[in-house]
Amino acid sequence: MLRIRDLLVGKPSIMRNLTWGLVLTVTVVLVLFNVFFYWRSANQIQRDLDSRATDIADRLSGVLGAPLWNFDARTIEQSAEVYSDLEEVVYLRIQSDLGDVVYENKKDAPGIGSIDRTEDVVYEDRVVGQVEISISRESIAQAQRDSLVSTVLSTLGIVIAIVVTSQLLLRRFLNQPLTELTRGLDQIAQGKYQHRLTPFNLVDMDTIAQGVNVMASQIAERDRQLHGLVNTLEDRVSERTRDLKVAAVVSRQVTSELTLDALLTHVAKLTQQAFDLYQVHVFLLNEAEHTLELKAAAGAVGANVIGQRMGIRLNERPGLIAAAGREQEVRVSNDVLNDDLYLPINGLPDTRSEAALPILFAGGLLGVLDLQSKELKRFSPSDLDVLQTLAEQIAIAVRNANLYEGAVEARERAERADMVKSQF
């Protein structure tokens, strides 16, 4: 029997030549397969990152149209931070159509280059600004390093297995088993990772076949995990972008209302429908009585709840609504049945999560936006960021409505005074 020492330093022999021939043949096939997979994975990641950079720039430019037109710095900053917080985003700049930099954030990143995208921000067919974004190539470099290590280890493992088992394989008729092995490796090298080598009658050949099958399974699993990670990141960005767009639509529609009662009714209905909530309440502050008065509601019981509970004292305990107004901070409970601060409202037995957001303007409390859901853990930190932005837009709309009604009342008083003067 040919020994390992003879393979390395022994005299030339048929057994030695066949052994090295087999080792070299299979090694070349494995290297080609791994090089192909390495090249294919790197190119796919590059395409995915290119597409992701373009998609992020497009989505952010779509969200920023109205805020840049109105020069709403707060909304612009919050929208930009949604994307700046993404790990792969290393640079983000937003500038107006006049060239003024409205927002800029640059992170320290490895010097491996980046993918850059620039997108115009358009609002009502007019360019109102520009978004510049850069995504790090670190994920490509990391994938290439991982793939290289996997390639080397897999190749070494297979080569060692072949050297050990070849002494027995070469004693028997090898043409048919080797042909089947080569055909199976070619299938896997072509990207058919689900292909599996059939068991061989020879134990040694079957060992090699099992090793190749395990390697193919590992490569297929890594490929699946990589695509799953990319899809998960895309889903997160898509969900955040969707919520921001919904908030922008609600804000745009409510700011067109100048009558306070109509505005609040519109706010409650749009918010409940847009975010698929169980019930939405809008409370306004009665400064004289230090209470929050329910002015509008929408959802499971609609506006019927208004007649049941007209006012909530700011110092009332327990209650998320009173706490949000009193402390002027967002209060949220994602499991109200196990929260001592939760105060149930008649007619809403299915509430499982509640968020109360103060409606603030210039540091002063105008009211509270109360949101209730049937789902446990409904309000995530990212949801609250979007909803807080919506509450700020509602505050501006309420302030505008108050100013409008005050102006109308002043004009009516002036007209009445003119009529009295004309009578004399």
XYZ file of C-alpha atoms in Angstrom:
424
model
C 0.000 0.000 0.000
C 1.246 3.467 -0.885
C 2.216 5.473 2.199
C 1.986 9.226 2.711
C 5.825 9.436 2.784
C 5.990 7.760 -0.621
C 3.514 10.324 -2.017
C 5.779 13.169 -0.961
C 9.354 11.971 -1.487
C 9.095 8.493 -3.020
C 10.153 7.472 -6.510
C 7.720 8.082 -9.369
C 5.089 5.380 -9.634
C 1.721 4.825 -11.236
C 0.020 4.923 -7.846
C 1.791 8.161 -6.935
C 1.074 9.795 -10.270
C -2.573 8.745 -10.197
C -2.910 9.953 -6.622
C -1.431 13.351 -7.392
C -3.403 13.534 -10.604
C -6.615 12.893 -8.724
C -5.684 15.391 -6.015
C -4.766 18.078 -8.532
C -7.874 17.494 -10.656
C -10.310 17.747 -7.778
C -8.393 20.666 -6.246
C -8.542 22.619 -9.500
C -12.277 21.978 -9.781
C -12.805 23.089 -6.176
C -10.679 26.204 -6.622
C -12.534 27.121 -9.815
C -15.841 26.578 -8.068
C -14.855 28.702 -5.090
C -13.370 31.411 -7.293
C -16.600 31.454 -9.260
C -18.655 31.700 -6.079
C -16.310 34.374 -4.693
C -16.623 36.426 -7.874
C -20.375 35.908 -8.104
C -20.995 36.825 -4.452
C -18.817 39.954 -4.636
C -20.568 41.133 -7.780
C -23.992 40.413 -6.322
C -23.178 42.352 -3.155
C -21.854 45.221 -5.285
C -25.088 45.266 -7.288
C -27.167 45.062 -4.130
C -25.279 47.976 -2.538
C -25.545 50.030 -5.728
C -29.277 49.378 -5.807
C -29.577 50.085 -2.095
C -27.716 53.395 -2.376
C -29.977 54.471 -5.237
C -33.083 53.324 -3.378
C -32.166 55.170 -0.173
C -31.408 58.372 -2.101
C -34.703 58.094 -4.026
C -36.757 57.426 -0.912
C -35.160 60.168 1.135
C -35.581 62.690 -1.687
C -39.249 61.682 -1.917
C -39.771 62.220 1.802
C -37.989 65.593 1.931
C -40.020 67.393 -0.748
C -42.588 69.092 1.484
C -40.190 69.783 4.428
C -37.616 71.459 2.139
C -40.335 73.513 0.416
C -41.589 74.708 3.830
C -38.040 74.767 5.235
C -39.149 72.610 8.158
C -35.745 72.077 9.732
C -37.039 69.772 12.456
C -38.718 67.370 10.037
C -35.715 67.505 7.694
C -33.362 66.610 10.551
C -35.535 63.777 11.840
C -36.034 62.350 8.343
C -32.291 62.539 7.672
C -31.380 60.904 10.995
C -33.529 57.886 10.086
C -31.078 57.166 7.287
C -27.928 58.509 8.975
C -28.464 55.945 11.755
C -28.132 53.107 9.261
C -24.781 51.405 9.813
C -23.782 51.388 6.150
C -24.497 55.104 5.581
C -21.218 56.996 6.175
C -22.125 60.387 4.732
C -25.364 62.277 4.220
C -25.840 65.859 3.143
C -29.023 67.749 2.321
C -28.917 71.168 0.706
C -31.548 73.593 -0.467
C -32.039 74.783 -4.041
C -29.987 77.866 -3.079
C -27.005 75.695 -2.188
C -27.367 76.115 1.589
C -26.441 72.975 3.552
C -29.518 72.092 5.636
C -28.158 68.868 7.129
C -24.779 67.127 7.016
C -23.523 64.050 8.842
C -20.206 62.316 8.214
C -19.067 59.195 10.041
C -15.568 57.841 10.503
C -15.250 54.879 8.130
C -12.450 52.558 6.956
C -10.569 53.892 3.958
C -11.996 51.336 1.547
C -14.084 53.683 -0.530
C -17.803 54.212 -0.740
C -20.745 54.195 -3.134
C -21.989 57.736 -3.729
C -25.362 58.880 -4.962
C -26.836 62.336 -5.584
C -30.573 62.893 -6.037
C -32.628 66.046 -6.643
C -35.486 66.707 -4.233
C -38.592 67.646 -6.195
C -41.776 69.153 -4.812
C -44.680 69.934 -7.117
C -42.462 69.607 -10.231
C -39.858 71.991 -8.815
C -36.364 71.128 -7.616
C -36.203 72.352 -4.015
C -32.943 70.771 -2.965
C -30.476 67.939 -3.319
C -29.545 64.809 -1.343
C -26.010 63.393 -1.348
C -25.457 60.000 0.285
C -22.483 57.626 0.589
C -22.618 53.947 1.577
C -19.526 52.161 2.893
C -18.028 49.302 0.931
C -17.137 47.573 4.202
C -19.822 44.901 3.674
C -18.223 43.996 0.326
C -14.767 43.767 1.885
C -16.062 41.698 4.795
C -17.900 39.321 2.469
C -14.761 38.940 0.357
C -12.658 38.160 3.439
C -15.190 35.626 4.707
C -15.481 34.033 1.288
C -11.693 33.801 0.956
C -11.323 32.106 4.347
C -14.161 29.730 3.512
C -12.569 28.971 0.139
C -9.170 28.163 1.638
C -10.562 26.034 4.470
C -12.994 24.154 2.251
C -10.323 23.474 -0.364
C -7.791 22.306 2.219
C -10.344 20.048 3.867
C -11.317 18.406 0.610
C -7.695 17.992 -0.532
C -6.715 16.339 2.760
C -9.681 13.994 2.510
C -8.715 13.047 -1.036
C -5.079 12.361 -0.136
C -6.123 10.099 2.736
C -8.755 8.156 0.808
C -7.089 7.989 -2.598
C -4.945 4.963 -1.623
C -8.066 2.809 -1.450
C -9.928 4.479 -4.345
C -7.129 3.803 -6.839
C -7.216 0.073 -6.192
C -10.526 -0.244 -7.868
C -12.136 0.833 -11.099
C -12.365 4.634 -10.851
C -13.671 5.866 -14.166
C -17.380 5.779 -13.365
C -17.145 7.122 -9.779
C -14.785 9.904 -10.866
C -17.036 10.810 -13.755
C -20.032 11.101 -11.440
C -18.009 13.117 -8.935
C -16.779 15.544 -11.590
C -20.287 15.960 -12.980
C -21.682 16.760 -9.531
C -18.942 19.315 -8.828
C -19.603 20.969 -12.157
C -23.272 21.332 -11.219
C -22.364 22.996 -7.934
C -19.745 25.180 -9.638
C -22.510 26.442 -11.925
C -24.352 27.773 -8.894
C -26.719 24.828 -8.389
C -26.065 24.647 -4.657
C -28.996 22.343 -3.997
C -27.453 19.609 -6.134
C -26.243 16.648 -4.089
C -23.894 13.826 -5.028
C -25.474 10.389 -4.859
C -23.908 7.809 -2.492
C -21.153 5.624 -3.955
C -20.610 1.938 -3.340
C -17.010 2.665 -2.411
C -16.770 3.962 1.114
C -13.920 6.364 0.281
C -15.696 7.881 -2.700
C -18.824 8.170 -0.604
C -16.813 10.067 2.045
C -15.685 12.583 -0.559
C -19.214 12.888 -1.872
C -20.536 13.597 1.638
C -17.835 16.223 2.190
C -18.741 17.970 -1.055
C -22.430 17.826 -0.125
C -21.699 19.370 3.275
C -19.633 22.097 1.629
C -22.427 22.797 -0.875
C -24.941 22.959 1.986
C -22.745 25.394 3.891
C -22.269 27.599 0.829
C -26.008 27.521 0.108
C -26.737 28.442 3.740
C -24.236 31.319 3.676
C -25.777 32.540 0.433
C -29.239 32.342 1.964
C -28.135 34.177 5.122
C -26.429 36.910 3.109
C -29.508 37.541 1.004
C -31.672 37.340 4.109
C -29.568 40.059 5.765
C -29.857 42.297 2.723
C -33.622 41.697 2.545
C -34.010 42.437 6.257
C -32.184 45.746 5.913
C -34.292 46.626 2.879
C -37.484 45.740 4.770
C -36.488 47.963 7.698
C -35.741 50.888 5.439
C -38.943 50.241 3.479
C -41.081 50.177 6.645
C -39.489 53.349 8.018
C -39.879 55.110 4.669
C -43.506 54.004 4.476
C -44.264 55.392 7.936
C -42.531 58.661 7.109
C -44.532 58.984 3.910
C -47.770 58.261 5.779
C -46.872 60.882 8.395
C -46.052 63.351 5.626
C -49.406 62.712 3.934
C -51.296 63.168 7.202
C -49.340 66.349 7.990
C -49.937 67.781 4.534
C -53.675 67.152 4.721
C -54.248 68.429 8.250
C -52.287 71.635 7.684
C -54.822 72.575 5.005
C -57.579 72.748 7.641
C -58.020 76.153 9.333
C -61.144 75.460 11.391
C -60.090 73.900 14.711
C -62.986 71.422 15.097
C -62.648 70.199 11.520
C -58.863 70.010 11.914
C -58.980 67.823 15.028
C -61.613 65.507 13.551
C -59.485 65.177 10.419
C -56.359 64.491 12.503
C -58.019 61.699 14.481
C -59.539 60.005 11.430
C -56.437 60.216 9.205
C -54.077 59.015 11.951
C -56.299 56.080 12.880
C -56.675 54.950 9.280
C -53.098 55.589 8.158
C -51.461 53.692 11.042
C -54.227 51.049 11.400
C -54.914 51.806 15.079
C -57.688 50.650 17.379
C -58.616 54.153 18.586
C -57.186 57.681 18.360
C -58.014 60.610 20.685
C -57.047 64.267 20.456
C -57.090 66.258 23.695
C -56.586 70.024 23.985
C -55.397 71.836 27.100
C -57.835 73.981 29.074
C -55.345 76.229 30.821
C -57.926 77.816 33.114
C -59.030 74.482 34.593
C -55.713 72.617 34.144
C -57.461 69.834 32.273
C -57.127 68.023 28.972
C -60.446 68.091 27.104
C -61.279 65.439 24.522
C -62.040 67.228 21.262
C -61.909 64.478 18.611
C -61.773 60.691 18.366
C -61.780 57.982 15.698
C -61.559 54.215 15.617
C -63.422 51.349 17.243
C -66.012 53.524 18.996
C -65.394 56.607 16.891
C -66.440 59.919 18.409
C -68.945 58.258 20.788
C -66.306 58.202 23.504
C -66.274 62.020 23.640
C -69.471 62.115 25.673
C -68.138 59.604 28.211
C -65.005 61.444 29.345
C -64.754 65.123 28.510
C -61.845 66.147 30.722
C -58.708 64.676 32.305
C -56.962 66.580 35.066
C -53.264 67.104 34.465
C -52.482 65.858 37.975
C -54.636 62.753 37.569
C -52.975 59.441 38.424
C -52.815 56.843 37.001
C -53.088 57.600 33.293
C -50.668 57.814 30.384
C -52.541 60.777 28.865
C -52.283 62.951 31.968
C -48.636 61.926 32.465
C -47.730 62.888 28.886
C -49.355 66.289 29.293
C -48.001 66.914 32.786
C -44.417 65.892 32.023
C -44.509 67.000 28.362
C -42.858 63.730 27.376
C -43.950 60.731 25.315
C -45.444 58.003 27.481
C -45.908 54.529 26.027
C -47.065 51.151 27.293
C -46.714 48.116 25.033
C -48.515 45.841 27.513
C -51.209 47.897 29.235
C -52.673 44.977 31.195
C -49.409 44.764 33.145
C -48.820 48.511 33.479
C -49.954 50.289 36.647
C -49.903 53.652 34.861
C -52.544 52.590 32.332
C -56.068 53.967 32.828
C -58.714 52.137 30.716
C -61.406 54.015 28.786
C -64.934 52.661 28.628
C -65.815 51.019 25.335
C -62.239 50.033 24.487
C -61.775 46.598 26.096
C -59.322 45.306 23.491
C -56.559 47.879 24.031
C -53.193 46.169 24.503
C -50.772 49.010 23.699
C -51.086 52.767 24.212
C -48.906 55.759 23.342
C -49.584 59.312 24.500
C -47.649 62.084 22.742
C -47.684 65.700 23.947
C -48.641 68.288 21.328
C -46.105 71.047 21.959
C -45.546 74.421 20.333
C -42.702 76.763 21.274
C -42.171 74.814 24.494
C -45.811 75.120 25.547
C -48.389 72.337 25.843
C -51.328 72.522 23.433
C -52.731 69.040 24.027
C -52.093 65.293 23.824
C -52.386 62.824 20.938
C -53.488 59.430 22.333
C -53.031 56.264 20.236
C -54.374 52.824 21.163
C -53.773 49.451 19.484
C -54.990 45.876 19.865
C -51.428 44.574 19.338
C -48.906 43.902 22.082
C -45.630 45.806 21.608
C -47.202 47.888 18.849
C -45.101 51.032 19.325
C -41.371 50.583 18.637
C -38.818 53.390 19.130
C -38.775 53.987 15.371
C -42.605 54.196 15.333
C -42.497 56.765 18.127
C -39.972 58.877 16.222
C -42.357 59.070 13.267
C -45.407 59.693 15.463
C -43.588 62.412 17.408
C -42.841 64.150 14.133
C -46.545 63.884 13.309
C -47.454 65.386 16.702
C -45.170 68.340 15.993
C -46.898 68.902 12.657
C -50.276 68.709 14.376
C -49.100 71.335 16.887
C -48.279 73.696 14.028
C -51.661 73.026 12.427
C -53.491 73.642 15.727
C -51.558 76.861 16.256
C -52.436 78.018 12.744
C -56.100 77.162 13.290
C -56.133 79.126 16.561
C -54.553 82.121 14.837
C -57.020 81.856 11.981
C -60.033 81.711 14.300
C -58.617 84.617 16.301
C -58.209 86.642 13.115
C -61.771 85.813 12.034
C -63.114 86.800 15.445
C -61.141 90.070 15.379
C -62.438 90.889 11.922
C -66.021 90.222 13.013
C -65.568 92.494 16.021
C -64.191 95.210 13.761
C -67.113 94.830 11.351
C -69.604 95.087 14.206
C -67.851 98.204 15.483
C -68.004 99.766 11.991
C -71.720 99.025 11.799
C -72.312 100.705 15.169
C -70.352 103.758 14.064
C -72.285 103.989 10.794
C -75.583 104.085 12.718
C -74.478 107.287 14.395
